[in-house]
Coordinates of C-alpha atoms and ligand atoms in Angstrom, one line a residue:
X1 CA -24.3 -27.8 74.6
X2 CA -24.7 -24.7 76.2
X3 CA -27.8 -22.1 75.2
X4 CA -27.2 -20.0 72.3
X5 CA -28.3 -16.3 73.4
X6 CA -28.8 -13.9 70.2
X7 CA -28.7 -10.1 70.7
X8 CA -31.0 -8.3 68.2
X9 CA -30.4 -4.7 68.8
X10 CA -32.7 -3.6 65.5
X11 CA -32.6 0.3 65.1
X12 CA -31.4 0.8 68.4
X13 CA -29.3 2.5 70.3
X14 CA -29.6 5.9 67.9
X15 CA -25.8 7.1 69.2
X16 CA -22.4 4.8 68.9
X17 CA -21.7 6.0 73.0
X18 CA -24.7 4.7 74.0
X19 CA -24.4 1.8 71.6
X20 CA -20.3 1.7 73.1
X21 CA -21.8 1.1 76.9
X22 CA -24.3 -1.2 76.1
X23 CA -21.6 -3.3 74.1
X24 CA -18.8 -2.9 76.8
X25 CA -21.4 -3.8 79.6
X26 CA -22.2 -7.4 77.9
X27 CA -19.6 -8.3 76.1
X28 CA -17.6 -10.9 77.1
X29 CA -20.8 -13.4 78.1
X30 CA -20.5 -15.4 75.7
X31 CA -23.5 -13.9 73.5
X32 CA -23.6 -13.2 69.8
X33 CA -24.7 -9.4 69.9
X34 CA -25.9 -7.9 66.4
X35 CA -25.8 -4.3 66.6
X36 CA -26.7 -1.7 63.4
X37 CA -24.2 -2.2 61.2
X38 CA -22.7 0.9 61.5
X39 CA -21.6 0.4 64.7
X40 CA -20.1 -3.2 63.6
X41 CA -16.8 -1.7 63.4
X42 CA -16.1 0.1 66.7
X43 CA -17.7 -2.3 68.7
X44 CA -16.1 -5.6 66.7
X45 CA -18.8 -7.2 67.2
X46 CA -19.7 -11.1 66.3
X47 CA -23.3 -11.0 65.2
X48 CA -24.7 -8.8 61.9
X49 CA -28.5 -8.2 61.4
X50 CA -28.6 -9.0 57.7
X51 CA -26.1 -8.9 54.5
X52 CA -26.6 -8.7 50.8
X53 CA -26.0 -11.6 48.7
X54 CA -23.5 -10.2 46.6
X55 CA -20.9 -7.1 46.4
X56 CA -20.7 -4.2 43.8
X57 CA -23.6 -1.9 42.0
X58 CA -26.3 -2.6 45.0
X59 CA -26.7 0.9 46.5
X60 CA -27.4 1.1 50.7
X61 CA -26.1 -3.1 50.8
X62 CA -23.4 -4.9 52.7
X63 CA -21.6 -7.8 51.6
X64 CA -20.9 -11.0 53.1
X65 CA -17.1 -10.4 52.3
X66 CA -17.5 -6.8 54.6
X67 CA -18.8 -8.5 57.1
X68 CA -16.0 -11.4 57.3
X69 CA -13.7 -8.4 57.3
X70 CA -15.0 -7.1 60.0
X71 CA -15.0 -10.3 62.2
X72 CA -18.4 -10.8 62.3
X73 CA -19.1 -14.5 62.4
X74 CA -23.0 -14.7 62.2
X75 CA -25.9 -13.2 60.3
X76 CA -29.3 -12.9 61.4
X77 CA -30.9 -13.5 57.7
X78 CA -34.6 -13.1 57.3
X79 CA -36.5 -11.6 60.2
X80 CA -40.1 -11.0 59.5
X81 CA -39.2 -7.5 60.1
X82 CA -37.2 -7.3 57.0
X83 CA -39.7 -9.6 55.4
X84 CA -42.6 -7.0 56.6
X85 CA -40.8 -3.3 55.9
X86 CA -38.4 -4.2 53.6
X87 CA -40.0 -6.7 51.3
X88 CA -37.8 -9.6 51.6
X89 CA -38.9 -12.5 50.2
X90 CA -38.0 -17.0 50.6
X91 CA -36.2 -16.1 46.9
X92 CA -34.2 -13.4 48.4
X93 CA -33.3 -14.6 51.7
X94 CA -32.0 -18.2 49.9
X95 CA -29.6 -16.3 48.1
X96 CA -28.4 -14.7 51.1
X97 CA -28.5 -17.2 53.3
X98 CA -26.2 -19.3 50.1
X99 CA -23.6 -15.7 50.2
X100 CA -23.2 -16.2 53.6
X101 CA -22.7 -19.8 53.7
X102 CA -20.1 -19.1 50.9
X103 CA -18.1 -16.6 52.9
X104 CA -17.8 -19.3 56.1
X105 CA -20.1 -17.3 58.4
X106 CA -23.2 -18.3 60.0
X107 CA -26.8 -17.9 59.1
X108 CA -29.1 -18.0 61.8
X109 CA -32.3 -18.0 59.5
X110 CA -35.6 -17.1 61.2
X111 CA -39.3 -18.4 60.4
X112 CA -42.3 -18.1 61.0
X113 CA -43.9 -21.1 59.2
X114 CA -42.3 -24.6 58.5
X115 CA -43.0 -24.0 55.0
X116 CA -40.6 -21.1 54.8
X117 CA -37.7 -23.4 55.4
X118 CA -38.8 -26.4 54.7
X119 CA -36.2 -26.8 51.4
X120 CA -33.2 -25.9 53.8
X121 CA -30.7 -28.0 55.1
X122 CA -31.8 -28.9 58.6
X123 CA -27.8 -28.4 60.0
X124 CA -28.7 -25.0 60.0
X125 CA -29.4 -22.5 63.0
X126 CA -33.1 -21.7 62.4
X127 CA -35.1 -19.1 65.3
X128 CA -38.7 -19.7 65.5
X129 CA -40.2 -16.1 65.7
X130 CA -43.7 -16.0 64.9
X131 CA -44.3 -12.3 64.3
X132 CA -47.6 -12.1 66.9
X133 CA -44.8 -12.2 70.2
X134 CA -42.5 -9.8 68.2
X135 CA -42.4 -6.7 71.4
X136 CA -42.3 -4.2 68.7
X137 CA -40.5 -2.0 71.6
X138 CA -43.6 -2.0 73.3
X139 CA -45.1 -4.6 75.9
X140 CA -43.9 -8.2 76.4
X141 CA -46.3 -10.8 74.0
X142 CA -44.5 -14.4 74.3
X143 CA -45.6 -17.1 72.2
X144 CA -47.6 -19.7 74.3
X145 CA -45.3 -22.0 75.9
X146 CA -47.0 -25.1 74.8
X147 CA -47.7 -23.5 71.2
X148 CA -43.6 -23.1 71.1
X149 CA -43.0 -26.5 72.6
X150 CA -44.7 -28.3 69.9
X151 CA -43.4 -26.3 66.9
X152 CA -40.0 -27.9 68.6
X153 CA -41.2 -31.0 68.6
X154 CA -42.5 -30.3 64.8
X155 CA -38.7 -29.7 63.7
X156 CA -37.5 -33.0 65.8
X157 CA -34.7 -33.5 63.2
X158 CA -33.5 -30.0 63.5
X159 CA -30.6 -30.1 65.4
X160 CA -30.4 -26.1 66.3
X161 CA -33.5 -24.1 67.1
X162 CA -33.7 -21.0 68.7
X163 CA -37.2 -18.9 70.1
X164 CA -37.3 -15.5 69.4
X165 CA -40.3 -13.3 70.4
X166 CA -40.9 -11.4 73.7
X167 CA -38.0 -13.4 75.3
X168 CA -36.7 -11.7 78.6
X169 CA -35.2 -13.0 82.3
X170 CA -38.8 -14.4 83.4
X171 CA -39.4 -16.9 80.3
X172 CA -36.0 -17.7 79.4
X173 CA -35.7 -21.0 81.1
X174 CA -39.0 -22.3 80.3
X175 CA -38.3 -21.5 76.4
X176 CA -35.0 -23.7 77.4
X177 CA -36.0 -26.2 79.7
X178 CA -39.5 -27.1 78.7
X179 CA -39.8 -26.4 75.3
X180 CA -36.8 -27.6 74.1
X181 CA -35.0 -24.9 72.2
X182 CA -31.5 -24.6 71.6
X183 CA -31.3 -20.8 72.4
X184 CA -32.8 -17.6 71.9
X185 CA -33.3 -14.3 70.0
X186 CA -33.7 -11.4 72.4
X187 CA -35.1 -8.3 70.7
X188 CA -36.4 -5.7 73.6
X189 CA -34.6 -7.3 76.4
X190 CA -31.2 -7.0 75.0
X191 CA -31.3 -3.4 75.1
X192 CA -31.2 -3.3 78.8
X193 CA -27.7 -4.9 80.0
X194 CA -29.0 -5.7 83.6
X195 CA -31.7 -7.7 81.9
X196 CA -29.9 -9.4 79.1
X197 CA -26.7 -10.1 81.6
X198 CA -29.8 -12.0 84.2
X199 CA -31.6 -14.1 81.0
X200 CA -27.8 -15.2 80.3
X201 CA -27.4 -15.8 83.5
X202 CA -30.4 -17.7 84.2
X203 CA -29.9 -20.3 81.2
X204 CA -26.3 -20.9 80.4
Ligands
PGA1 P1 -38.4 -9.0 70.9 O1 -37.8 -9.2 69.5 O2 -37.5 -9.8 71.9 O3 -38.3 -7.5 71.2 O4 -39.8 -9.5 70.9 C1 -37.3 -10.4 69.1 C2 -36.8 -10.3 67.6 O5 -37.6 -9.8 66.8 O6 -35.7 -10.6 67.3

């Protein structure tokens, strides 16, 4: 099966033409790219950063049903970024993770610790991001190969695994190849298109 590759474009870019060239120069590579959500809808794009679990009186949310609409197909659900500014919590993300489910699109639900997911069905797509290799916009941190490798090997029966965390066109393989993940959230990287074209490139 080939790689999964996950855009996560967070807060960024801040204008929809910048936002329109980045999309224009990648699409078409087979990625799931989450922009902001505002931009979901010029740039029909396949990937969403996070959903509410339910529609109506819940000021500031998006549903799962706006998403569908939309064409969106999977949800990024529970970054530790959402988990850290926003005050998300296991309780929270469950419910969203069930909305999504519910609405036929995909979760791809990210951890940290095993215990975080450890009621979940496995069938899932889960992204091992522990929060230390998180860029943070700033300089590249990746997680210790062998660290990574074994969390893999921790979650043997999980069929789908991605890395997340500092990922860019010089460690892509060897979270592939050697450490045995199914794919990978980009963060950072996936805001440069010469650099998220070459990690595609270099694993699928
Ligand atoms: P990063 O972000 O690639 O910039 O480290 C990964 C993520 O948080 O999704």
């Amino acid at each position: 099966m080939k790689p999964l590759i996950v855009a996560n474009w967070k807060s960024n870019p801040q204008t929809l033409a910048e936002a329109k060239a980045l999309f224009d120069a990648v699409e078409n590579r087979g990625a799931i790219i989450c922009p902001p959500f505002v931009y979901l809808s010029a740039l029909k794009a396949n990937g969403a950063q996070d959903c509410f679990w339910s529609s109506g009186a819940y000021t500031g949310e998006v549903s799962p049903e706006m998403l569908k609409d939309l064409g969106v197909e999977y949800v990024i659900l529970g970054h530790s970024e959402r988990r850290k500014y926003s005050g998300e919590t296991s309780e929270m993300i469950n419910k969203k993770i069930k909305a999504v489910l519910a609405e036929g699109l995909k979760p791809i639900v990210c951890f940290e610790k095993i215990q975080e997911i450890r009621k979940l069905s496995k069938e899932l797509i889960f992204c091992f991001e522990p929060s230390s290799a998180i860029s943070r916009g700033g300089a590249y941190k990746p997680h210790p190969l062998e660290k990574a490798k074994k969390m893999r090997q921790t979650l043997a029966f999980f069929p789908f695994v991605l890395y997340g965390g500092s990922a860019n066109s010089q460690n892509a393989r060897d979270y592939i190849i050697k450490a045995g993940f199914q794919g990978l959230l980009v963060g950072k990287a996936s805001l440069d298109a010469k650099e998220f074209i070459e990690i595609i490139k270099t694993i699928c």
